[in-house]
XYZ file of C-alpha atoms in Angstrom:
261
model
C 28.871 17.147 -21.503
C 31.813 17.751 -18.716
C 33.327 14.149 -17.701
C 33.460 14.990 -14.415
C 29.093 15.707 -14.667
C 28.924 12.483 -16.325
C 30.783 10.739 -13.758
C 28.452 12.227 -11.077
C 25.090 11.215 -12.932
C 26.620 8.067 -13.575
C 27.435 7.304 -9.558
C 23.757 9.598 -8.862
C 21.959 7.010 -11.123
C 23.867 4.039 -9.862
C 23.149 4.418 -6.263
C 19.248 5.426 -6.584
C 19.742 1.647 -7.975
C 21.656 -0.337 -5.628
C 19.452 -2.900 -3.092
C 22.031 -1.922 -0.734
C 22.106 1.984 -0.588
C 20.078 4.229 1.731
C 18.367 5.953 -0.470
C 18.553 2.659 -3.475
C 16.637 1.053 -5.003
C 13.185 0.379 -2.648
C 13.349 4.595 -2.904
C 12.905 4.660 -6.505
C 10.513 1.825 -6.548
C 8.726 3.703 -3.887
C 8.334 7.446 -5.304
C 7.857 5.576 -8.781
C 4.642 3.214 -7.155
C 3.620 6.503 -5.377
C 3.830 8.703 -8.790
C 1.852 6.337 -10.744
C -1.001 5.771 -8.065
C -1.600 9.508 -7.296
C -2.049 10.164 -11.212
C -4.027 7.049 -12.029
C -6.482 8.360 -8.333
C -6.487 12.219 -10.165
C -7.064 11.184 -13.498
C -10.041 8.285 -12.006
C -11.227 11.302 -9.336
C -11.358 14.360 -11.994
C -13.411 11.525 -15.012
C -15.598 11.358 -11.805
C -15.869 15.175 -10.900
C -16.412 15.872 -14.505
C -18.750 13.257 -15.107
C -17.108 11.627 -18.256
C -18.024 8.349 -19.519
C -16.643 6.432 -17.293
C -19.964 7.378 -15.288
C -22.421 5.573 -17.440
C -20.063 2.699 -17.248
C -20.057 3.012 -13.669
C -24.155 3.061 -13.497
C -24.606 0.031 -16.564
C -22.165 -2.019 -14.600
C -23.662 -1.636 -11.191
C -27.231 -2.125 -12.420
C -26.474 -5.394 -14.484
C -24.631 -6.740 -11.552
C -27.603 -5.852 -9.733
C -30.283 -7.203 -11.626
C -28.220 -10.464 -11.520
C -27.394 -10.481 -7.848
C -30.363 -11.194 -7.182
C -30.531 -14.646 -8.858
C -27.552 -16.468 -7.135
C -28.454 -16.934 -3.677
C -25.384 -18.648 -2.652
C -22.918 -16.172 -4.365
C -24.582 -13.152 -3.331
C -24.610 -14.971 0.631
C -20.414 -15.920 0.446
C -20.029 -12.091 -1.028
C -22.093 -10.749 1.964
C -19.271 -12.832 4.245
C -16.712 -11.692 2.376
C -17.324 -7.779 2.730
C -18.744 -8.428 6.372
C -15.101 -9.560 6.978
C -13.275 -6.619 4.984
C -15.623 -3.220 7.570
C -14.010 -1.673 9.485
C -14.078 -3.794 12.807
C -13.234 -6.553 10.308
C -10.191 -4.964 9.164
C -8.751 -3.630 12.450
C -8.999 -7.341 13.819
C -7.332 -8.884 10.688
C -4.254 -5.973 11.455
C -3.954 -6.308 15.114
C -3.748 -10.066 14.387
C -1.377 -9.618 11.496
C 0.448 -7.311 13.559
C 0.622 -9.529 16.420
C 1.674 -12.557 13.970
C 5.087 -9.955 12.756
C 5.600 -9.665 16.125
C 6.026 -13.071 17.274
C 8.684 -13.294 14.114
C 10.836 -10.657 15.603
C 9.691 -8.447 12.973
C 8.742 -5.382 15.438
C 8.886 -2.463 13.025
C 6.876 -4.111 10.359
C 4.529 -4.802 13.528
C 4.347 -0.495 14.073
C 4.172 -0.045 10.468
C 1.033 -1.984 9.901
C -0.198 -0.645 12.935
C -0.078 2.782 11.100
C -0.517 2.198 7.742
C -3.727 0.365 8.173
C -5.845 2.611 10.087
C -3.870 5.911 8.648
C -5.042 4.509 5.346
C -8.503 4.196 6.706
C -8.580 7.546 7.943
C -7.509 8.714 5.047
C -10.188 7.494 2.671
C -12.682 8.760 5.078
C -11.346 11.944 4.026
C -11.522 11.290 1.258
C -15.495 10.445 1.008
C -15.924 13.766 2.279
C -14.028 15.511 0.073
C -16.164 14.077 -3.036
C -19.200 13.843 -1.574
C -20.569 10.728 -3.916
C -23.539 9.473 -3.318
C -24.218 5.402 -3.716
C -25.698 3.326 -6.557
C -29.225 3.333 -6.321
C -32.152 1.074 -6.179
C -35.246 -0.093 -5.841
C -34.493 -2.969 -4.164
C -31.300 -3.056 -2.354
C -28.842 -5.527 -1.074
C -27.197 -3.134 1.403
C -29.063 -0.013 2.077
C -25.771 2.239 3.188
C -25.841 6.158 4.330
C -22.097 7.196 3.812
C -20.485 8.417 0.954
C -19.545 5.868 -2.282
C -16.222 7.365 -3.559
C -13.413 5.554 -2.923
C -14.417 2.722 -1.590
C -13.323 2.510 2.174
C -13.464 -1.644 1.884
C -10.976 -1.592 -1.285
C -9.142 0.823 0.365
C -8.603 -1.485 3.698
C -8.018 -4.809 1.618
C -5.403 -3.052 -0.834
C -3.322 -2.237 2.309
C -3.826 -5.043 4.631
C -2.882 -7.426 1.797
C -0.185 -5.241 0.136
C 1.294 -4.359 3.205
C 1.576 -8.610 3.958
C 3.034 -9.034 0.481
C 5.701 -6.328 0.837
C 6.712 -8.189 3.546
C 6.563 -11.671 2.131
C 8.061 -10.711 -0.977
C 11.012 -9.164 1.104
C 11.688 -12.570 2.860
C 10.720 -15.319 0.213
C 13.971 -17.202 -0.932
C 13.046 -17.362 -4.696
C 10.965 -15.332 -7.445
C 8.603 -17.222 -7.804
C 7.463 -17.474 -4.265
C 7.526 -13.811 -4.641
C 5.070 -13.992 -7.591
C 3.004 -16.171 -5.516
C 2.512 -13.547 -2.553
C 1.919 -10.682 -5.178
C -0.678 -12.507 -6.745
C -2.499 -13.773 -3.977
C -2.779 -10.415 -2.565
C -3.836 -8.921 -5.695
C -6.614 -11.963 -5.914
C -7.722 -11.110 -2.120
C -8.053 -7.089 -3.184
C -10.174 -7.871 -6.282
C -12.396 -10.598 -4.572
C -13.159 -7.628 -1.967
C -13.566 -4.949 -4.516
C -15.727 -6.983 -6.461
C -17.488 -7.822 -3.660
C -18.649 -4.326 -3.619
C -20.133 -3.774 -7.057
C -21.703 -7.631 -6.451
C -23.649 -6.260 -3.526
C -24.636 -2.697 -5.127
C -22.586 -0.883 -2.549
C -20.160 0.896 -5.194
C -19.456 1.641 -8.767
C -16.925 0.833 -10.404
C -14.695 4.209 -10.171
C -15.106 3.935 -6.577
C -13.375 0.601 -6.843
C -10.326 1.402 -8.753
C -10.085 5.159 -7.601
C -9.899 3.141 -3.804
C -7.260 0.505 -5.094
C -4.947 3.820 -6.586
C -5.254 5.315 -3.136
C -4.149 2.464 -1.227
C -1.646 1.531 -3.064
C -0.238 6.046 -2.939
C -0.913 5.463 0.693
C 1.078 2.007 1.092
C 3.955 3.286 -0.949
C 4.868 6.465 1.242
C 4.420 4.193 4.643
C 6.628 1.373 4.077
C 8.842 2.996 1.355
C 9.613 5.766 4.196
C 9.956 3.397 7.385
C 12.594 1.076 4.860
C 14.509 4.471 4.106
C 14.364 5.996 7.777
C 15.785 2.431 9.330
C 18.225 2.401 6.323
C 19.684 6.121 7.269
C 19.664 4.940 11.121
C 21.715 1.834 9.989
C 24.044 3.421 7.694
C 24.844 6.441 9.927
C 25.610 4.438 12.770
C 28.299 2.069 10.555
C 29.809 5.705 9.615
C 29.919 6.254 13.282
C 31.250 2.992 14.166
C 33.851 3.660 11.538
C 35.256 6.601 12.333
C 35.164 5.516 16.241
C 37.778 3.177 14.911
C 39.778 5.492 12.693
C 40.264 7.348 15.529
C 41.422 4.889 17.889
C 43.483 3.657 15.321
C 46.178 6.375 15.608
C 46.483 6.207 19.750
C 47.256 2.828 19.461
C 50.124 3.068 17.200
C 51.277 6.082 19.046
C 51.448 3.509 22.874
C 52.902 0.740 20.554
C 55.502 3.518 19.540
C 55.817 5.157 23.447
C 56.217 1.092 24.391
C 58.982 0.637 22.340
């Protein structure tokens, strides 16, 4: 291979590295996040379409969690709270006051970007549902009798990007690792508590759960991954500005020093 190809690659791979650069390091995490949602939500989506096995997993699961729903009282009653607080009015309160939270901390464009990629996201699945037409788990006796479509699941959906979108920016501000560890996690335990919340209560199978969790984390990815890189090229176009600005005034002030003299 040419040196002077190798060189390039080399400085090409370097930079798609670099915390610092434009398009670094949060840009490869980014399209690499994105990447591996949208194939884990086609390969989840097309089982579903095709009806492979995962299907009789998805109706086995739902009806033993129904059968024993119905035996816990207390459970079933804290669940109920739990995915009361994750619908849609739910959700859009939780945002405006998260939003309104990043905005007393200065942090104004995390504040718009939550403000879009929450109810985008929302939107989204929406279109989703329509698009696959699934029908809920049924029977006999309900928990939740529910009229809209099952796949993904529009609660997983809202918790995976409320609570990811939070821990992308806690993680970004947390002094140590392991602080960051401890936002990851606790987000991740908030969007399984919902999701399971949902095939508790007989409202979704299991598919719908993890196809939902895929999209929000596709939909999460290109939001925040695109506002860091747009802010980024704003910053580091301006300092290219501000630099030549000063290359150029460098000259015409050695040129009065020289008249001066």
């Amino acid at each position: 291979m040419d040196k002077s190809l190798t060189a390039r690659l080399h400085r090409f791979a370097r930079a798609r590295f670099s915390p610092e650069k434009e398009f670094g390091l949060h840009l490869t995490v980014g399209v690499l996040v994105l990447l591996l949602a949208m194939a884990g939500f086609a390969r989840i989506a097309g089982a579903v379409v095709a009806g492979a096995p995962i299907t009789q997993l998805d109706v086995d699961l739902a009806n033993w969690l129904h059968a024993h729903a119905h035996g816990n009282d207390a459970l079933r009653t804290s669940l109920m709270v739990l995915t009361q607080l994750h619908s849609t009015p739910g959700v859009l309160a939780l945002t405006g006051l998260a939003g309104w939270w990043l905005y007393r901390r200065g942090a104004r464009h995390w504040m718009l970007t939550i403000l879009v990629t929450v109810p985008g996201g929302m939107v989204l699945n929406v279109l989703m549902k329509h698009t696959f037409e699934r029908a809920r788990p049924h029977f006999e006796e309900p928990i939740l009798t529910l009229t809209t479509y099952s796949f993904p699941s529009g609660h997983t959906v809202a918790a995976t990007l409320l609570y990811g979108f939070l821990a992308c920016y806690l993680v970004r501000h947390a002094r140590s690792w392991p602080a960051r560890a401890g936002w990851v996690l606790l987000a991740c335990v908030m969007v399984l508590l919902v999701a399971g919340s949902r095939l508790y209560l007989g409202a979704h199978y299991l598919s719908d759960v993890l196809a939902a969790m895929a999209e929000g984390c596709a939909w999460l990815s290109v939001c925040v991954t695109g506002v860091a890189t747009l802010r980024r090229r704003q910053a580091a176009q301006a300092a290219r500005a501000a630099h030549a600005t000063s290359a150029a005034s460098a000259p015409s002030a050695s040129t009065n020093l020289s008249e001066k003299s």
